[in-house]
Amino acid sequence: EAQVTQNPRYLITVTGKKLTVTCSQNMNHEYMSWYRQDPGLGLRQIYYSMNVEVTDKGDVPEGYKVSRKEKRNFPLILESPSPNQTSLYFCASTFKGGGNYGYTFGSGTRLTVV
Amino acid sequence: KQEVTQIPAALSVPEGENLVLNCSFTDSAIYNLQWFRQDPGKGLTSLLLIQSSQREQTSGRLNASLDKSSGRSTLYIAASQPGDSATYLCAVRYNQGGKLIFGQGTELSVKP
Protein backbone atom coordinates (compact mmCIF):
# COMPACT_ATOMS: atom_id res chain seq x y z
CA GLU A 1 0.00 0.00 0.00
CA ALA A 2 1.29 3.43 -0.98
CA GLN A 3 1.76 5.44 2.17
CA VAL A 4 3.72 7.83 4.33
CA THR A 5 4.65 6.27 7.66
CA GLN A 6 5.48 8.32 10.73
CA ASN A 7 6.74 7.07 14.06
CA PRO A 8 5.97 7.36 16.85
CA ARG A 9 2.26 8.25 16.78
CA TYR A 10 2.39 9.67 20.31
CA LEU A 11 5.34 10.97 22.29
CA ILE A 12 5.65 12.66 25.66
CA THR A 13 9.10 13.97 26.48
CA VAL A 14 10.84 16.42 28.80
CA THR A 15 12.32 19.76 27.93
CA GLY A 16 15.80 19.49 26.45
CA LYS A 17 15.82 15.77 25.68
CA LYS A 18 16.73 15.25 22.02
CA LEU A 19 14.25 13.33 19.94
CA THR A 20 13.70 12.20 16.36
CA VAL A 21 10.42 11.65 14.57
CA THR A 22 10.84 9.34 11.62
CA CYS A 23 9.08 9.61 8.26
CA SER A 24 9.26 7.13 5.42
CA GLN A 25 7.42 6.93 2.09
CA ASN A 26 7.23 4.02 -0.35
CA MET A 27 6.08 5.94 -3.43
CA ASN A 28 9.47 7.10 -4.75
CA HIS A 29 8.44 10.73 -4.20
CA GLU A 30 11.06 13.42 -4.65
CA TYR A 31 9.42 16.08 -2.46
CA MET A 32 8.96 15.64 1.28
CA SER A 33 7.81 18.14 3.90
CA TRP A 34 7.14 18.48 7.58
CA TYR A 35 4.16 20.46 8.93
CA ARG A 36 2.94 21.25 12.39
CA GLN A 37 -0.69 21.83 13.27
CA ASP A 38 -1.74 24.06 16.15
CA PRO A 39 -5.20 25.25 17.22
CA GLY A 40 -5.93 28.65 15.77
CA LEU A 41 -2.77 28.64 13.66
CA GLY A 42 -3.60 25.81 11.28
CA LEU A 43 -0.97 23.85 9.39
CA ARG A 44 2.44 25.44 8.85
CA GLN A 45 5.46 24.10 7.00
CA ILE A 46 8.59 23.46 9.08
CA TYR A 47 11.12 22.12 6.54
CA TYR A 48 11.02 20.62 3.11
CA SER A 49 13.25 18.59 0.80
CA MET A 50 13.20 18.54 -2.98
CA ASN A 51 15.50 15.52 -3.26
CA VAL A 52 18.29 13.62 -1.54
CA GLU A 53 20.68 15.97 0.28
CA VAL A 54 18.52 19.00 -0.67
CA THR A 55 16.62 20.58 2.23
CA ASP A 56 15.36 24.06 3.02
CA LYS A 57 13.51 25.99 5.69
CA GLY A 58 9.78 26.44 5.68
CA ASP A 59 7.80 29.01 7.63
CA VAL A 60 8.59 27.86 11.18
CA PRO A 61 12.02 26.13 11.18
CA GLU A 62 13.36 27.39 14.52
CA GLY A 63 14.22 24.56 16.90
CA TYR A 64 14.10 21.83 14.25
CA LYS A 65 16.56 20.01 12.03
CA VAL A 66 16.06 17.61 9.14
CA SER A 67 18.15 15.39 6.93
CA ARG A 68 17.54 13.58 3.63
CA LYS A 69 20.20 10.93 3.18
CA GLU A 70 17.90 8.53 1.38
CA LYS A 71 15.02 9.30 -0.94
CA ARG A 72 12.44 7.46 1.16
CA ASN A 73 13.31 8.88 4.60
CA PHE A 74 12.99 12.39 6.01
CA PRO A 75 13.43 12.46 9.80
CA LEU A 76 12.57 15.50 11.92
CA ILE A 77 15.01 16.19 14.75
CA LEU A 78 14.34 18.29 17.83
CA GLU A 79 17.76 18.78 19.44
CA SER A 80 16.45 20.52 22.57
CA PRO A 81 12.65 20.36 22.68
CA SER A 82 10.72 23.09 24.46
CA PRO A 83 7.05 23.22 25.55
CA ASN A 84 6.17 25.51 22.61
CA GLN A 85 6.98 22.60 20.30
CA THR A 86 4.05 20.66 21.70
CA SER A 87 2.00 20.08 18.57
CA LEU A 88 0.62 17.63 16.04
CA TYR A 89 3.23 16.93 13.38
CA PHE A 90 2.68 15.67 9.84
CA CYS A 91 5.05 14.42 7.19
CA ALA A 92 3.96 14.67 3.56
CA SER A 93 5.35 13.73 0.16
CA THR A 94 4.62 14.12 -3.54
CA PHE A 95 6.11 13.67 -6.97
CA LYS A 96 8.24 16.33 -8.58
CA GLY A 97 6.49 16.71 -11.90
CA GLY A 98 2.99 17.51 -12.97
CA GLY A 99 0.17 19.43 -11.41
CA ASN A 100 -1.87 16.25 -11.31
CA TYR A 101 0.06 14.99 -8.28
CA GLY A 102 -1.10 15.88 -4.83
CA TYR A 103 0.53 15.51 -1.46
CA THR A 104 0.11 12.34 0.61
CA PHE A 105 0.20 12.82 4.36
CA GLY A 106 1.25 10.55 7.20
CA SER A 107 -1.04 9.78 10.13
CA GLY A 108 0.60 12.33 12.37
CA THR A 109 2.73 12.40 15.52
CA ARG A 110 1.30 14.03 18.61
CA LEU A 111 4.20 15.44 20.61
CA THR A 112 3.92 16.76 24.15
CA VAL A 113 6.95 18.47 25.72
CA VAL A 114 6.71 18.97 29.50
CA LYS B 1 0.92 37.57 0.76
CA GLN B 2 -0.56 34.26 -0.34
CA GLU B 3 -3.45 33.38 1.93
CA VAL B 4 -6.23 30.80 1.91
CA THR B 5 -9.53 31.41 3.68
CA GLN B 6 -12.34 28.98 4.35
CA ILE B 7 -15.90 29.95 5.16
CA PRO B 8 -17.77 28.98 7.25
CA ALA B 9 -15.53 27.89 10.11
CA ALA B 10 -18.21 25.48 11.30
CA LEU B 11 -21.36 24.06 9.79
CA SER B 12 -24.09 21.83 11.21
CA VAL B 13 -26.66 20.24 8.92
CA PRO B 14 -29.26 17.48 9.12
CA GLU B 15 -28.54 14.22 7.38
CA GLY B 16 -29.45 14.16 3.70
CA GLU B 17 -28.76 17.81 2.95
CA ASN B 18 -26.59 18.92 0.07
CA LEU B 19 -23.96 21.40 1.19
CA VAL B 20 -21.20 23.64 -0.11
CA LEU B 21 -17.91 24.48 1.56
CA ASN B 22 -16.04 27.53 0.35
CA CYS B 23 -12.36 28.25 -0.11
CA SER B 24 -10.84 31.50 -1.36
CA PHE B 25 -7.22 32.32 -2.19
CA THR B 26 -5.53 35.66 -2.69
CA ASP B 27 -3.13 34.79 -5.54
CA SER B 28 -4.77 33.22 -8.59
CA ALA B 29 -1.52 31.82 -10.07
CA ILE B 30 -1.97 28.43 -8.48
CA TYR B 31 -0.30 25.14 -9.45
CA ASN B 32 -3.05 22.95 -8.02
CA LEU B 33 -5.54 22.82 -5.16
CA GLN B 34 -6.35 19.92 -2.84
CA TRP B 35 -9.27 19.27 -0.57
CA PHE B 36 -8.54 17.15 2.52
CA ARG B 37 -10.63 15.60 5.24
CA GLN B 38 -9.36 15.40 8.82
CA ASP B 39 -11.05 13.47 11.61
CA PRO B 40 -10.31 14.73 15.16
CA GLY B 41 -6.69 14.15 16.07
CA LYS B 42 -6.09 12.13 12.92
CA GLY B 43 -4.19 12.51 9.68
CA LEU B 44 -5.19 14.25 6.47
CA THR B 45 -6.96 12.23 3.81
CA SER B 46 -6.87 13.67 0.30
CA LEU B 47 -10.35 13.92 -1.21
CA LEU B 48 -9.88 15.71 -4.49
CA LEU B 49 -7.13 17.46 -6.40
CA ILE B 50 -7.82 20.07 -9.06
CA GLN B 51 -5.06 21.06 -11.44
CA SER B 52 -4.66 24.68 -12.45
CA SER B 53 -6.07 23.94 -15.91
CA GLN B 54 -9.19 22.17 -14.63
CA ARG B 55 -12.57 23.56 -13.60
CA GLU B 56 -13.85 20.67 -11.50
CA GLN B 57 -13.24 17.17 -10.19
CA THR B 58 -15.72 14.58 -8.93
CA SER B 59 -15.44 11.58 -6.67
CA GLY B 60 -18.61 9.84 -5.58
CA ARG B 61 -20.79 12.32 -3.69
CA LEU B 62 -18.07 14.96 -3.75
CA ASN B 63 -17.54 17.61 -6.40
CA ALA B 64 -14.88 20.29 -6.25
CA SER B 65 -14.82 23.30 -8.53
CA LEU B 66 -12.12 25.84 -9.26
CA ASP B 67 -12.47 29.41 -10.49
CA LYS B 68 -9.00 30.93 -10.66
CA SER B 69 -10.19 34.28 -11.93
CA SER B 70 -12.24 34.88 -8.79
CA GLY B 71 -9.79 33.05 -6.52
CA ARG B 72 -12.34 30.54 -5.30
CA SER B 73 -12.94 26.82 -4.95
CA THR B 74 -16.01 25.04 -3.62
CA LEU B 75 -16.50 21.53 -2.29
CA TYR B 76 -20.01 20.23 -2.86
CA ILE B 77 -21.17 17.28 -0.77
CA ALA B 78 -24.36 15.61 -1.93
CA ALA B 79 -26.77 13.78 0.35
CA SER B 80 -24.68 14.30 3.48
CA GLN B 81 -24.32 11.49 6.02
CA PRO B 82 -23.24 11.43 9.69
CA GLY B 83 -20.02 9.75 8.56
CA ASP B 84 -19.15 12.93 6.65
CA SER B 85 -18.67 14.74 9.97
CA ALA B 86 -15.06 15.95 10.02
CA THR B 87 -12.95 19.03 9.33
CA TYR B 88 -12.46 19.82 5.66
CA LEU B 89 -9.28 21.60 4.66
CA CYS B 90 -8.50 23.42 1.44
CA ALA B 91 -4.82 23.66 0.45
CA VAL B 92 -3.26 25.60 -2.42
CA ARG B 93 0.11 24.85 -4.03
CA TYR B 94 1.69 27.67 -6.00
CA ASN B 95 4.55 25.99 -7.80
CA GLN B 96 6.04 22.59 -8.61
CA GLY B 97 8.20 22.38 -5.51
CA GLY B 98 5.94 24.50 -3.46
CA LYS B 99 4.51 24.01 -0.04
CA LEU B 100 0.81 23.71 0.58
CA ILE B 101 -0.86 26.79 2.01
CA PHE B 102 -3.81 25.69 4.11
CA GLY B 103 -7.04 27.35 5.04
CA GLN B 104 -8.20 27.11 8.65
CA GLY B 105 -10.76 24.49 7.74
CA THR B 106 -14.52 24.03 8.00
CA GLU B 107 -15.72 21.79 10.82
CA LEU B 108 -18.75 19.90 9.50
CA SER B 109 -21.28 18.14 11.70
CA VAL B 110 -24.02 16.08 10.06
CA LYS B 111 -26.82 15.23 12.48
CA PRO B 112 -28.80 11.97 12.10
XYZ file of C-alpha atoms in Angstrom:
226
model
C 0.000 0.000 0.000
C 1.291 3.434 -0.979
C 1.760 5.435 2.170
C 3.720 7.829 4.332
C 4.645 6.268 7.662
C 5.485 8.321 10.730
C 6.740 7.073 14.060
C 5.970 7.358 16.846
C 2.257 8.253 16.783
C 2.388 9.670 20.306
C 5.343 10.971 22.285
C 5.654 12.660 25.660
C 9.099 13.974 26.480
C 10.838 16.416 28.802
C 12.321 19.764 27.929
C 15.798 19.491 26.450
C 15.824 15.773 25.680
C 16.730 15.248 22.022
C 14.245 13.330 19.943
C 13.702 12.201 16.362
C 10.419 11.648 14.572
C 10.842 9.343 11.620
C 9.084 9.609 8.261
C 9.256 7.126 5.422
C 7.422 6.935 2.094
C 7.227 4.023 -0.347
C 6.076 5.940 -3.430
C 9.468 7.099 -4.749
C 8.438 10.730 -4.201
C 11.059 13.417 -4.648
C 9.415 16.079 -2.462
C 8.958 15.641 1.283
C 7.808 18.136 3.903
C 7.136 18.480 7.583
C 4.163 20.460 8.927
C 2.939 21.254 12.387
C -0.694 21.834 13.267
C -1.738 24.055 16.152
C -5.200 25.247 17.219
C -5.933 28.650 15.771
C -2.770 28.642 13.660
C -3.596 25.810 11.282
C -0.967 23.853 9.386
C 2.443 25.444 8.850
C 5.456 24.098 7.001
C 8.592 23.464 9.079
C 11.122 22.123 6.542
C 11.021 20.618 3.111
C 13.251 18.594 0.802
C 13.198 18.539 -2.978
C 15.496 15.519 -3.262
C 18.286 13.617 -1.539
C 20.676 15.973 0.282
C 18.522 19.005 -0.667
C 16.625 20.581 2.226
C 15.363 24.056 3.024
C 13.507 25.988 5.695
C 9.781 26.440 5.678
C 7.796 29.009 7.631
C 8.591 27.860 11.180
C 12.023 26.127 11.180
C 13.363 27.385 14.518
C 14.223 24.563 16.900
C 14.097 21.831 14.253
C 16.560 20.012 12.031
C 16.062 17.607 9.141
C 18.155 15.389 6.927
C 17.542 13.582 3.629
C 20.205 10.932 3.184
C 17.901 8.532 1.377
C 15.020 9.295 -0.941
C 12.444 7.457 1.157
C 13.307 8.879 4.598
C 12.995 12.392 6.008
C 13.430 12.457 9.801
C 12.566 15.496 11.923
C 15.014 16.187 14.749
C 14.341 18.285 17.827
C 17.756 18.782 19.443
C 16.451 20.519 22.567
C 12.650 20.363 22.677
C 10.721 23.087 24.464
C 7.055 23.217 25.552
C 6.167 25.507 22.610
C 6.985 22.602 20.301
C 4.047 20.661 21.703
C 2.001 20.083 18.574
C 0.619 17.631 16.037
C 3.233 16.933 13.376
C 2.676 15.674 9.845
C 5.048 14.423 7.195
C 3.957 14.669 3.557
C 5.354 13.730 0.165
C 4.623 14.123 -3.540
C 6.107 13.673 -6.973
C 8.240 16.333 -8.584
C 6.492 16.705 -11.895
C 2.991 17.511 -12.974
C 0.167 19.429 -11.414
C -1.874 16.253 -11.308
C 0.061 14.991 -8.283
C -1.101 15.881 -4.831
C 0.530 15.507 -1.461
C 0.109 12.342 0.610
C 0.195 12.823 4.364
C 1.252 10.554 7.200
C -1.042 9.778 10.128
C 0.600 12.333 12.374
C 2.727 12.405 15.520
C 1.297 14.034 18.607
C 4.199 15.442 20.613
C 3.923 16.762 24.146
C 6.946 18.468 25.721
C 6.714 18.967 29.497
C 0.921 37.573 0.764
C -0.557 34.257 -0.341
C -3.453 33.382 1.932
C -6.226 30.803 1.908
C -9.529 31.409 3.678
C -12.343 28.982 4.347
C -15.897 29.955 5.161
C -17.775 28.981 7.247
C -15.525 27.887 10.109
C -18.205 25.480 11.299
C -21.363 24.060 9.793
C -24.090 21.831 11.210
C -26.657 20.244 8.917
C -29.262 17.483 9.118
C -28.544 14.224 7.382
C -29.452 14.156 3.700
C -28.763 17.811 2.946
C -26.595 18.919 0.066
C -23.963 21.396 1.192
C -21.204 23.638 -0.107
C -17.915 24.483 1.561
C -16.041 27.530 0.351
C -12.356 28.252 -0.112
C -10.839 31.496 -1.362
C -7.219 32.322 -2.185
C -5.530 35.662 -2.690
C -3.133 34.787 -5.545
C -4.774 33.219 -8.593
C -1.517 31.824 -10.072
C -1.974 28.427 -8.479
C -0.297 25.137 -9.453
C -3.054 22.952 -8.018
C -5.543 22.820 -5.163
C -6.345 19.919 -2.843
C -9.269 19.269 -0.566
C -8.544 17.150 2.523
C -10.626 15.598 5.238
C -9.358 15.398 8.817
C -11.048 13.475 11.612
C -10.315 14.730 15.160
C -6.686 14.148 16.072
C -6.094 12.131 12.920
C -4.192 12.505 9.683
C -5.188 14.250 6.473
C -6.962 12.233 3.809
C -6.865 13.669 0.301
C -10.349 13.916 -1.208
C -9.884 15.706 -4.494
C -7.129 17.460 -6.404
C -7.821 20.074 -9.061
C -5.058 21.061 -11.441
C -4.660 24.680 -12.450
C -6.072 23.939 -15.913
C -9.188 22.170 -14.631
C -12.569 23.555 -13.604
C -13.850 20.667 -11.500
C -13.239 17.167 -10.187
C -15.716 14.580 -8.934
C -15.441 11.578 -6.665
C -18.613 9.836 -5.585
C -20.794 12.322 -3.689
C -18.065 14.965 -3.754
C -17.539 17.608 -6.404
C -14.875 20.286 -6.250
C -14.824 23.301 -8.533
C -12.121 25.843 -9.261
C -12.474 29.415 -10.494
C -9.002 30.931 -10.655
C -10.190 34.284 -11.930
C -12.238 34.876 -8.794
C -9.788 33.052 -6.518
C -12.338 30.537 -5.298
C -12.937 26.819 -4.947
C -16.010 25.044 -3.615
C -16.496 21.527 -2.294
C -20.008 20.233 -2.864
C -21.167 17.276 -0.770
C -24.359 15.607 -1.933
C -26.771 13.785 0.355
C -24.679 14.301 3.479
C -24.319 11.485 6.015
C -23.237 11.432 9.689
C -20.021 9.749 8.560
C -19.149 12.927 6.650
C -18.666 14.741 9.966
C -15.062 15.954 10.019
C -12.954 19.026 9.333
C -12.460 19.823 5.662
C -9.280 21.602 4.663
C -8.503 23.417 1.438
C -4.821 23.664 0.452
C -3.259 25.596 -2.421
C 0.106 24.853 -4.034
C 1.689 27.669 -6.001
C 4.555 25.987 -7.801
C 6.037 22.589 -8.607
C 8.199 22.379 -5.510
C 5.941 24.505 -3.457
C 4.507 24.009 -0.044
C 0.813 23.705 0.581
C -0.856 26.791 2.009
C -3.807 25.691 4.105
C -7.035 27.355 5.043
C -8.195 27.114 8.651
C -10.760 24.487 7.740
C -14.518 24.034 7.999
C -15.718 21.791 10.815
C -18.750 19.902 9.505
C -21.276 18.141 11.696
C -24.017 16.080 10.059
C -26.817 15.234 12.481
C -28.798 11.967 12.100
